[in-house]
Each structure stands twice: as structure tokens, then as C-alpha cells.
Amino acid sequence: MKITDLKPTLIWQCFDEITKVPRPTHHLDKMREFLVDWANRHDIEVHTDKVGNVMMRKPASPGHENAPVVILQGHQDMVAEKRPDVEHDFLNDPIVTVVDGDWVRAEGTTLGADNGMGCAAAMAVLLDKELVHGPIECLFTVDEEQGLIGANGLEAGFVTGDILLNLDSEEMGQLVIGCAGGKVTVATLPFRKTETPRNMIFHVVKLANFKGGHSGMEIQLGRANANQQLARFLWEVDNKFGMQLAEMDGGNLANAIPRDAYAVFGVPENLDQELHKYADAFNAMLHAEFKGVENDNFMFSIDHCVEPASVIEKDTALKLISSVFACPNGVQGMSAAIPGLVETSCNLASVKMKEDKIVVTVHQRSSVDSRRDEIADRIKALFQMIGAEVMFDDAYVGWAPNPDSRVLKVAEKSFEDLFGSKPKVEALHAGLECGLFLEKMPNLDMVSFGPTLKDIHSPNEKANIKSVAEFWKLLTDILQRLA
């Protein structure tokens, strides 16, 4: 079965078209061209702005011209993650979708339902000739996943509505009215290479196939961070045997919990056997610690490798390993205002070697801006102590909940009437663009909702088929009520 055979037909057909367009964050020329061409093919009014946002406009149904203008909003970009064994070029290749029982997934890559499904829903509304609605503006923003560039760059007057439906949530039955703000900390540590010492045996150690996932939505699940567990192993190896580090690499994106990491290092020849005994014990310990939390088949492996031509200068290597091991990671505090909500967290996202520099990236989130800044400053202090240059990037504000929102009341009543139960009204630890919209348009009334998506920001991402139909029913009913 193809996804175009699924119901509701319009939304799945639009999503199918989106999956064929390469659209990783910061590489959205093809997606913008597709959206403009798609609008022109369907005789839909379309506009773009200087940062690449696209807005499409649909007049009200006859007799509903005086209804409030409603903005349907999603983001164009997707998180580009794949399994190490999968050949996929996110800049050129389409996503290969698979209908798998009750779910739609991709072949070894992220699916891009975050937020392709939100964009597809907005496009389907534009196409639906039977739907009753007031004036509609569909806003497709750029680079939400890193930097919220589209929301930050949104110009006054590009959209005119006072009601915004953000279609970027991942749990059907949940109405979101608030989210965390965030900031990315980037530490750059210069290093020198030195001659490889004699009488050492070199190894490559790999951690792979952890679950990873969204660093906001799933940070509270206690999943393994491949970067930190690799640093933990290397720190212990140096303390037990003495070691020389040649390479270290792990993770990719600031908003994805790292699933894979590796290092190349050497130990004295006479300690090789003892190293492998310790590695076996470390492997068993990891599997015991993360049993029931991680994939059963996650991998820790260590193998001999060719001696490298050079190694990282010893003092710098130890500073790097120690700081990555000590770096705050995971949940840092729970909300006192909203039971069960993560207030503050960190994701030790990536460690990358670039010529003569090592770059460590950490993503902080918090629903309290001062706590977000405090944890970022702590990480800055940690890496400055080892001589790294530290800068902050991609800071964004949170979205303060408004439980008295009119559109929230409409959405709650719609959900109850359609499904016979009350929706969950919540704030998220993940970041949404709504806080930035509210800064630019203080009169906006907003709510966020979407279908059920699992394991977003990882190659295990999947969309629940039944929930897509329920999401479509809820969206169209809310639009009719607002008209």
C-alpha cells in the first residue's frame, strides 16, 4: 500500500508530494520553489518574504467573509537523520515512505512528518472545496529546527490574522498552549597534533543504535547520550591505563539526542588485554543501566585499528574528555507551576573535529528564560576553564500559556463534541515558534495541535495513520466553528 491510498486522501496526497522534496534545515530552496509552484498550479494566491517564508491565502467560503482571519502555520524544514548503514543524500534524495501496519515510517531516515504533516494539512485546507471556513492564511516558515529563522525574520503585515493554529504538535488529543525557550552553546577548543607515541596499540571504539530522539519531547525519558557515554568510557580508560586520543566524533544536530559516537585512541601495548577486559565490563554495565530504556540491540564495540599518523596533544585531549564527561546533560529541573513538565534541560548534542579545532554543541531549553541562561552560562564556564572559546547561538523565547484563550475554548469544545472526551491542555518542553509570533503580533490568539508522531528527530520517526484522520477532522471542525 502507498501513502496516497490512505484516508483522508487530500492530506496524504499533499504529504506524499512533500516527501519527494529535499528540505533539510538551512537547505530549503527546493521546498520554497515547490510551494510557490504548487500554489501557482492550483491558482492559489502566494507570497514569499526575504527570509524564505511562504504565505498562501484562501478567501472565505461564501457568506463567511466577515469571520476572523485564521493563520494555519507549519515549518518547511525537517530534521535530517539516518541510520549509519543507510545511503541517503538529504540534499537530493526523496524520503522513501512505508506503510507499516498502523503507522507510516521511512526507510532508515527521519520521515519528516515533523512538520511535513502540518504543512500537508494546511495545503489540504487550501484545496478542499467543500470545507466551510472564514478567510485563511497559510504560513510556511523556514528553518524552525535550527534558529527559528523564519519566525525571527517574519515581517510586519506578511500575515494579518489574529488567530493562529500552529500545526506542529505530536500527540493527538493534546492542545498545546505554551512551550519552552532555548539557546545553543557552542564551545570551540583549538588543539595541536603531536607525533604518535611508540609502543602503543590503537583502537576504534563505537557506540551506535541508541534511540536518540527529540531533545525536548524525549529528554525526560533518560535515554543514553552517545557523546557522554563515549567520554565516560575514555575518561575511565585514561585513569586505568593511560591513553592517547587521535579522533573523537559524535552526534549531529542540536535538537536531536545523539545516537552514535566513536573515538580512535591508543593504550600501551602491554595493557591491551586488560583494556579489552574492561571494555567487556563497560559494555555489560551499559546494557544493564539502560535496560528497558534503550534499544536492546544498541552497540558498544572496540576493535584494533591502524596506527594514526598523529594524535591530539595529551593535555588538550584530557581536558576535552573531562569536560564532555562533566557537561550537564538531560533534565536539569522540573516545573513547579505545571506538574510533570520538564522546566530546564540540556542536550550534549555533538562533538566534531574540524582541522585544528574541536567543536562541542549543547542545546539548553527552559520554560524560565533566566534558568535557560543560567545553565548556558554554567556550560560556558566549564568549557572556558579548558581554554575553549564559547559563544551562544539560536536563542529563542518561550510561549507563556494563556488558559483563557478564546481559540483554546473553541478547540476544546470541538474535541469534546467530536471524540466524546476532554483533550489534554498542556505546555511543552519542546520549542515552538509561537513565542516569537507573539512578540511580533501581541494580539495573536494561538493553540497548537497535530497528529500522533513517535520518535521524531530520529530514523525511527513514524506517524500514526488513525490519528492523522482525527487531526484532519479536528482541524476542519475548528475552522468551521471559527467561521
Coordinates of C-alpha atoms in Angstrom, one line a residue:
M1 CA 0.0 0.0 0.0
K2 CA 1.2 3.5 -0.8
I3 CA 0.5 6.5 1.5
T4 CA -1.6 8.0 -1.3
D5 CA -4.1 5.1 -0.8
L6 CA -4.7 6.3 2.8
K7 CA -7.6 8.4 4.1
P8 CA -8.2 11.3 4.2
T9 CA -7.0 11.4 0.7
L10 CA -6.2 15.2 0.4
I11 CA -3.8 15.3 3.4
W12 CA -1.9 12.1 2.5
Q13 CA -1.6 13.2 -1.2
C14 CA -0.1 16.5 -0.1
F15 CA 2.2 14.8 2.4
D16 CA 3.4 12.5 -0.4
E17 CA 4.3 15.4 -2.6
I18 CA 6.3 17.0 0.3
T19 CA 8.3 13.8 0.9
K20 CA 9.6 14.0 -2.6
V21 CA 11.2 17.4 -2.0
P22 CA 14.6 17.5 -0.2
R23 CA 14.2 20.0 2.7
P24 CA 16.8 19.7 5.5
T25 CA 17.2 22.8 7.7
H26 CA 19.1 25.6 6.0
H27 CA 18.7 24.0 2.6
L28 CA 15.2 25.0 1.6
D29 CA 15.4 26.5 -1.9
K30 CA 13.8 23.4 -3.4
M31 CA 11.0 23.4 -0.8
R32 CA 10.3 27.1 -1.3
E33 CA 10.2 26.6 -5.1
F34 CA 7.9 23.6 -4.7
L35 CA 5.5 25.5 -2.6
V36 CA 5.3 28.5 -4.9
D37 CA 4.9 26.3 -8.0
W38 CA 2.3 24.2 -6.2
A39 CA 0.3 27.3 -5.3
N40 CA 0.5 28.6 -8.9
R41 CA -0.6 25.2 -10.3
H42 CA -3.7 25.4 -8.1
D43 CA -4.4 29.1 -8.7
I44 CA -3.8 30.0 -5.0
E45 CA -2.5 33.4 -4.0
V46 CA 1.1 33.1 -2.8
H47 CA 3.8 35.4 -1.4
T48 CA 7.4 35.0 -0.2
D49 CA 9.4 37.2 2.1
K50 CA 13.1 38.0 2.3
V51 CA 14.0 35.1 4.6
G52 CA 12.1 32.5 2.6
N53 CA 8.8 32.2 4.4
V54 CA 5.9 31.4 2.1
M55 CA 2.3 32.5 2.7
M56 CA -0.8 31.3 0.8
R57 CA -4.2 32.9 1.0
K58 CA -7.7 31.4 0.5
P59 CA -10.8 33.6 0.5
A60 CA -13.6 32.8 2.9
S61 CA -16.5 30.5 2.0
P62 CA -19.5 32.5 0.6
G63 CA -21.3 34.1 3.5
H64 CA -18.3 33.9 5.9
E65 CA -16.3 36.8 4.6
N66 CA -16.6 38.7 7.9
A67 CA -15.2 35.8 10.0
P68 CA -11.8 36.4 11.6
V69 CA -8.7 35.6 9.5
V70 CA -7.2 32.4 10.7
I71 CA -3.5 31.6 10.2
L72 CA -2.5 28.0 9.7
Q73 CA 1.2 27.6 10.4
G74 CA 3.8 24.9 9.9
H75 CA 7.5 24.9 9.1
Q76 CA 9.1 23.8 5.8
D77 CA 12.2 22.1 7.1
M78 CA 12.8 18.6 8.5
V79 CA 15.5 17.1 10.8
A80 CA 17.9 15.1 8.5
E81 CA 18.9 12.0 10.5
K82 CA 19.6 8.5 9.1
R83 CA 21.0 5.2 10.3
P84 CA 24.7 4.8 9.7
D85 CA 24.2 1.9 7.3
V86 CA 21.7 3.8 5.1
E87 CA 22.8 5.5 1.9
H88 CA 20.7 8.7 1.6
D89 CA 21.5 12.2 0.4
F90 CA 19.1 14.6 2.1
L91 CA 20.0 17.4 -0.3
N92 CA 18.9 15.4 -3.3
D93 CA 17.0 12.2 -2.5
P94 CA 13.3 11.9 -1.7
I95 CA 12.2 10.3 1.5
V96 CA 11.1 6.7 0.9
T97 CA 7.9 6.1 2.8
V98 CA 6.5 2.8 4.1
V99 CA 3.0 1.9 5.3
D100 CA 3.8 -0.4 8.3
G101 CA 0.6 -1.6 10.0
D102 CA -1.0 1.4 11.8
W103 CA 2.0 3.7 11.1
V104 CA 3.8 5.4 8.3
R105 CA 7.6 5.5 8.5
A106 CA 10.6 6.0 6.3
E107 CA 13.3 3.6 5.1
G108 CA 16.1 4.2 7.6
T109 CA 15.7 8.0 7.7
T110 CA 13.6 10.6 9.5
L111 CA 10.1 10.7 8.0
G112 CA 9.7 14.4 8.0
A113 CA 6.2 14.3 9.4
D114 CA 7.6 16.9 11.7
N115 CA 6.5 19.2 10.3
G116 CA 5.6 17.9 6.8
M117 CA 2.3 16.7 8.2
G118 CA 1.4 20.2 9.4
C119 CA 2.3 21.7 6.0
A120 CA 0.3 19.0 4.2
A121 CA -2.8 19.8 6.4
A122 CA -2.6 23.4 5.5
M123 CA -2.2 22.6 1.8
A124 CA -5.2 20.2 2.0
V125 CA -7.3 23.0 3.5
L126 CA -6.4 25.2 0.6
L127 CA -7.5 22.5 -1.8
D128 CA -10.7 21.4 -0.1
K129 CA -13.7 22.9 -2.0
E130 CA -16.3 21.5 0.5
L131 CA -14.9 23.0 3.6
V132 CA -16.7 25.9 5.3
H133 CA -14.3 28.5 6.7
G134 CA -13.5 32.1 7.1
P135 CA -10.5 33.9 5.4
I136 CA -7.4 31.7 5.7
E137 CA -3.7 32.5 5.5
C138 CA -1.3 29.5 5.5
L139 CA 2.2 30.4 6.7
F140 CA 5.1 28.0 5.9
T141 CA 8.2 29.2 7.9
V142 CA 11.8 28.4 7.2
D143 CA 14.5 26.8 9.5
E144 CA 12.4 26.2 12.6
E145 CA 14.5 23.3 13.6
Q146 CA 17.7 25.4 14.0
G147 CA 17.4 29.0 14.8
L148 CA 13.7 29.6 14.1
I149 CA 14.9 31.9 11.3
G150 CA 11.5 32.2 9.6
A151 CA 9.7 33.2 12.8
N152 CA 12.5 35.6 13.8
G153 CA 12.5 37.2 10.3
L154 CA 8.7 37.5 9.9
E155 CA 7.9 41.0 8.7
A156 CA 5.0 43.1 9.9
G157 CA 2.0 42.7 7.7
F158 CA 3.1 39.5 6.0
V159 CA 0.2 37.8 7.7
T160 CA -2.8 39.6 9.0
G161 CA -4.8 37.2 11.1
D162 CA -5.4 37.4 14.9
I163 CA -5.9 33.7 15.3
L164 CA -3.1 31.2 14.7
L165 CA -3.3 27.4 14.6
N166 CA 0.1 26.0 14.9
L167 CA 0.1 22.5 13.4
D168 CA 3.4 21.4 14.8
S169 CA 2.5 19.2 17.9
E170 CA 3.0 15.5 18.1
E171 CA 0.2 13.9 20.2
M172 CA -3.4 13.7 19.0
G173 CA -5.7 14.6 21.9
Q174 CA -3.3 17.3 23.2
L175 CA -3.9 21.0 22.8
V176 CA -0.7 22.9 23.5
I177 CA -0.8 26.5 24.9
G178 CA 2.8 27.1 25.9
C179 CA 6.4 25.9 25.3
A180 CA 10.0 26.3 26.4
G181 CA 12.6 28.8 25.1
G182 CA 16.0 27.7 24.1
K183 CA 19.6 28.5 23.4
V184 CA 22.5 26.7 21.8
T185 CA 26.0 26.9 23.3
V186 CA 29.0 26.3 21.0
A187 CA 32.4 25.7 22.5
T188 CA 35.4 25.7 20.2
L189 CA 38.7 24.2 21.5
P190 CA 41.9 24.6 19.5
F191 CA 44.3 21.7 19.6
R192 CA 47.7 20.7 18.3
K193 CA 48.6 17.3 16.7
T194 CA 51.7 15.6 18.0
E195 CA 53.7 12.6 16.8
T196 CA 52.1 9.2 17.6
P197 CA 53.9 7.6 20.6
R198 CA 55.7 4.3 20.1
N199 CA 54.8 1.0 21.7
M200 CA 51.0 1.7 21.7
I201 CA 48.1 -0.3 20.2
F202 CA 45.3 1.8 18.7
H203 CA 41.6 1.0 18.8
V204 CA 38.4 2.4 17.5
V205 CA 35.5 2.4 20.0
K206 CA 32.0 2.9 18.7
L207 CA 28.6 3.4 20.3
A208 CA 25.7 3.1 18.0
N209 CA 22.0 2.5 17.6
F210 CA 20.8 4.3 20.7
K211 CA 17.2 5.6 20.3
G212 CA 18.1 9.3 20.3
G213 CA 15.0 11.4 19.5
H214 CA 13.8 14.9 20.1
S215 CA 15.8 16.7 22.7
G216 CA 12.8 18.5 24.1
M217 CA 10.0 15.9 23.8
E218 CA 12.0 12.9 24.9
I219 CA 14.8 14.3 27.1
Q220 CA 12.9 13.2 30.2
L221 CA 13.0 9.5 29.1
G222 CA 16.6 9.0 30.3
R223 CA 17.9 7.7 27.0
A224 CA 21.6 7.3 26.6
N225 CA 23.6 10.2 25.2
A226 CA 26.2 8.7 22.9
N227 CA 28.7 11.6 23.3
Q228 CA 28.6 11.5 27.1
Q229 CA 28.8 7.7 27.4
L230 CA 31.8 7.7 25.0
A231 CA 33.5 10.4 27.1
R232 CA 32.7 8.3 30.2
F233 CA 34.5 5.3 28.7
L234 CA 37.5 7.3 27.5
W235 CA 37.9 9.1 30.9
E236 CA 37.9 5.7 32.7
V237 CA 40.4 4.2 30.2
D238 CA 42.8 7.1 30.7
N239 CA 42.5 6.7 34.5
K240 CA 43.1 3.0 34.4
F241 CA 45.6 2.6 31.6
G242 CA 46.7 5.9 30.2
M243 CA 45.7 6.7 26.6
Q244 CA 46.3 8.9 23.6
L245 CA 43.3 10.3 21.7
A246 CA 43.5 10.7 18.0
E247 CA 39.9 11.2 17.0
M248 CA 36.5 11.8 18.6
D249 CA 33.2 12.4 16.9
G250 CA 29.5 12.1 17.8
G251 CA 26.1 13.4 17.3
N252 CA 24.8 15.8 14.6
L253 CA 22.0 18.2 15.3
A254 CA 21.4 20.4 18.3
N255 CA 17.9 19.3 18.8
A256 CA 18.5 15.5 18.4
I257 CA 19.7 13.3 21.2
P258 CA 22.9 11.8 19.8
R259 CA 22.6 8.1 18.9
D260 CA 26.1 7.4 17.6
A261 CA 29.7 8.3 18.5
Y262 CA 33.2 7.0 18.1
A263 CA 36.8 7.6 19.0
V264 CA 40.2 6.4 18.0
F265 CA 42.7 6.0 20.8
G266 CA 45.8 4.1 21.9
V267 CA 47.0 2.4 25.0
P268 CA 50.4 0.9 25.9
E269 CA 50.9 -2.5 24.2
N270 CA 51.3 -4.4 27.5
L271 CA 47.8 -3.2 28.6
D272 CA 45.9 -4.3 25.6
Q273 CA 44.4 -7.4 27.1
E274 CA 43.4 -5.6 30.2
L275 CA 41.7 -2.9 28.1
H276 CA 39.5 -5.4 26.4
K277 CA 38.5 -7.0 29.6
Y278 CA 37.5 -3.6 30.9
A279 CA 35.6 -2.8 27.6
D280 CA 33.6 -6.0 28.1
A281 CA 32.7 -5.0 31.6
F282 CA 31.8 -1.5 30.4
N283 CA 29.6 -2.9 27.7
A284 CA 27.7 -5.2 30.2
M285 CA 27.3 -2.2 32.6
L286 CA 25.8 0.0 29.8
H287 CA 23.3 -2.7 28.8
A288 CA 22.3 -3.2 32.5
E289 CA 21.9 0.6 33.1
F290 CA 19.8 1.2 30.1
K291 CA 17.8 -2.0 30.0
G292 CA 14.2 -1.1 29.2
V293 CA 15.1 2.5 28.3
E294 CA 17.3 1.9 25.2
N295 CA 17.1 -0.4 22.1
D296 CA 18.0 -3.9 23.1
N297 CA 20.4 -4.1 20.2
F298 CA 22.4 -0.9 20.8
M299 CA 26.1 -1.4 20.1
F300 CA 29.2 -0.9 22.0
S301 CA 32.3 -2.2 20.2
I302 CA 36.0 -1.9 20.4
D303 CA 38.4 -3.1 17.7
H304 CA 42.1 -2.7 16.8
C305 CA 42.8 -0.2 14.0
V306 CA 45.7 1.2 12.0
E307 CA 48.0 3.4 14.0
P308 CA 47.2 7.1 13.1
A309 CA 49.9 9.4 11.8
S310 CA 49.4 11.8 14.7
V311 CA 47.4 12.2 18.0
I312 CA 45.8 15.1 19.8
E313 CA 48.2 16.8 22.2
K314 CA 47.8 14.9 25.5
D315 CA 46.7 17.8 27.8
T316 CA 44.1 19.1 25.4
A317 CA 42.7 15.6 24.8
L318 CA 42.2 15.0 28.6
K319 CA 40.6 18.5 29.0
L320 CA 38.2 17.7 26.2
I321 CA 37.2 14.2 27.5
S322 CA 36.8 15.5 31.1
S323 CA 34.6 18.5 30.1
V324 CA 32.4 16.4 27.8
F325 CA 32.0 13.8 30.6
A326 CA 31.2 16.5 33.1
C327 CA 28.9 18.6 30.9
P328 CA 25.3 19.0 32.2
N329 CA 23.1 16.7 30.1
G330 CA 19.5 15.6 30.5
V331 CA 16.8 17.0 32.8
Q332 CA 18.1 19.8 35.0
G333 CA 14.8 20.8 36.7
M334 CA 11.1 20.2 36.8
S335 CA 8.4 22.9 36.7
A336 CA 6.9 24.0 40.0
A337 CA 4.0 25.6 38.1
I338 CA 3.0 22.6 35.9
P339 CA 3.3 19.2 37.5
G340 CA 5.1 16.7 35.3
L341 CA 6.6 19.3 32.9
V342 CA 10.3 19.5 32.4
E343 CA 11.4 23.0 33.2
T344 CA 15.1 23.0 32.2
S345 CA 17.2 20.6 30.2
C346 CA 20.5 20.2 28.3
N347 CA 21.3 18.1 25.3
L348 CA 25.0 17.4 24.7
A349 CA 24.4 17.3 21.0
S350 CA 27.6 17.0 19.1
V351 CA 31.4 16.7 19.3
K352 CA 33.1 17.4 16.0
M353 CA 36.8 17.7 14.9
K354 CA 37.4 20.4 12.3
E355 CA 41.0 20.7 11.2
D356 CA 42.7 22.2 14.2
K357 CA 39.6 22.7 16.3
I358 CA 37.1 20.6 18.2
V359 CA 33.6 22.0 18.4
V360 CA 31.2 20.9 21.1
T361 CA 27.5 21.9 20.8
V362 CA 25.0 21.9 23.7
H363 CA 21.3 22.8 23.4
Q364 CA 19.6 24.2 26.5
R365 CA 15.8 24.5 26.9
S366 CA 13.7 26.1 29.7
S367 CA 10.3 27.5 30.3
V368 CA 12.0 30.1 32.5
D369 CA 14.4 32.3 30.5
S370 CA 16.7 33.0 33.5
R371 CA 17.2 29.3 34.1
R372 CA 17.9 28.7 30.4
D373 CA 20.6 31.5 30.6
E374 CA 22.0 30.1 33.9
I375 CA 22.5 26.6 32.6
A376 CA 24.1 28.0 29.4
D377 CA 26.4 30.2 31.5
R378 CA 27.4 27.1 33.6
I379 CA 28.3 25.3 30.4
K380 CA 30.2 28.3 29.2
A381 CA 32.2 28.4 32.5
L382 CA 33.0 24.7 32.2
F383 CA 34.4 25.0 28.7
Q384 CA 36.2 28.3 29.3
M385 CA 38.2 26.6 32.1
I386 CA 39.8 24.3 29.5
G387 CA 40.6 27.2 27.1
A388 CA 37.7 26.9 24.7
E389 CA 36.1 29.9 23.0
V390 CA 32.4 29.8 23.8
M391 CA 29.5 31.6 22.0
F392 CA 25.7 31.4 22.2
D393 CA 23.5 30.9 19.1
D394 CA 19.9 30.4 18.1
A395 CA 18.3 31.8 21.3
Y396 CA 14.6 31.9 21.3
V397 CA 11.9 32.9 23.8
G398 CA 9.3 30.6 25.3
W399 CA 5.5 30.9 24.9
A400 CA 3.7 31.7 28.1
P401 CA 0.4 29.8 28.5
N402 CA -2.9 31.6 28.2
P403 CA -5.6 29.3 29.7
D404 CA -8.3 32.0 28.9
S405 CA -7.6 31.9 25.2
R406 CA -10.8 32.1 23.0
V407 CA -9.4 29.7 20.3
L408 CA -8.5 27.2 23.0
K409 CA -12.1 27.2 24.2
V410 CA -13.2 26.6 20.6
A411 CA -10.7 23.8 20.2
E412 CA -11.7 22.1 23.5
K413 CA -15.4 22.2 22.6
S414 CA -14.7 20.8 19.1
F415 CA -12.6 18.0 20.5
E416 CA -15.2 17.0 23.1
D417 CA -18.0 17.1 20.6
L418 CA -16.1 15.0 18.0
F419 CA -14.5 12.4 20.3
G420 CA -16.5 12.4 23.4
S421 CA -13.7 13.1 25.8
K422 CA -11.7 16.1 27.1
P423 CA -8.4 16.9 25.4
K424 CA -5.2 17.4 27.4
V425 CA -4.4 21.1 27.6
E426 CA -0.6 21.3 28.2
A427 CA 2.6 23.2 27.8
L428 CA 5.6 21.5 26.1
H429 CA 9.3 21.4 26.9
A430 CA 9.9 21.4 23.2
G431 CA 10.3 24.7 21.3
L432 CA 7.6 26.1 19.0
E433 CA 7.6 29.3 17.0
C434 CA 4.6 30.7 18.9
G435 CA 6.5 32.8 21.4
L436 CA 8.3 34.6 18.6
F437 CA 5.0 35.2 16.8
L438 CA 3.5 36.7 20.0
E439 CA 6.5 39.1 20.3
K440 CA 5.8 40.4 16.8
M441 CA 1.9 40.2 17.0
P442 CA 0.9 40.7 20.6
N443 CA -2.8 40.3 19.9
L444 CA -2.4 36.8 18.5
D445 CA -4.6 34.1 20.0
M446 CA -2.9 30.7 19.5
V447 CA -3.2 27.0 20.0
S448 CA -1.1 24.1 18.7
F449 CA -2.1 20.6 17.9
G450 CA -1.3 17.8 15.5
P451 CA -1.4 14.0 14.8
T452 CA 0.5 11.4 16.9
L453 CA 4.1 11.2 15.8
K454 CA 6.7 9.0 17.6
D455 CA 10.5 9.1 17.7
I456 CA 10.7 12.4 15.8
H457 CA 14.3 13.7 15.1
S458 CA 15.4 10.1 14.7
P459 CA 15.3 7.4 11.9
N460 CA 12.6 5.7 13.9
E461 CA 10.1 8.6 13.3
K462 CA 6.6 7.4 12.4
A463 CA 3.1 8.9 12.0
N464 CA 0.0 7.1 13.3
I465 CA -2.5 6.7 10.4
K466 CA -5.7 6.8 12.5
S467 CA -4.5 10.0 14.3
V468 CA -4.0 11.8 11.0
A469 CA -7.6 11.3 10.2
E470 CA -8.6 12.6 13.7
F471 CA -6.3 15.5 13.3
W472 CA -7.9 16.5 10.0
K473 CA -11.4 16.1 11.4
L474 CA -10.4 18.4 14.4
L475 CA -8.7 21.0 12.2
T476 CA -11.6 21.3 9.8
D477 CA -14.2 21.4 12.6
I478 CA -12.3 24.2 14.4
L479 CA -12.2 26.2 11.1
Q480 CA -15.9 25.8 10.6
R481 CA -16.6 26.9 14.2
L482 CA -14.4 29.9 13.8
A483 CA -16.2 30.9 10.6

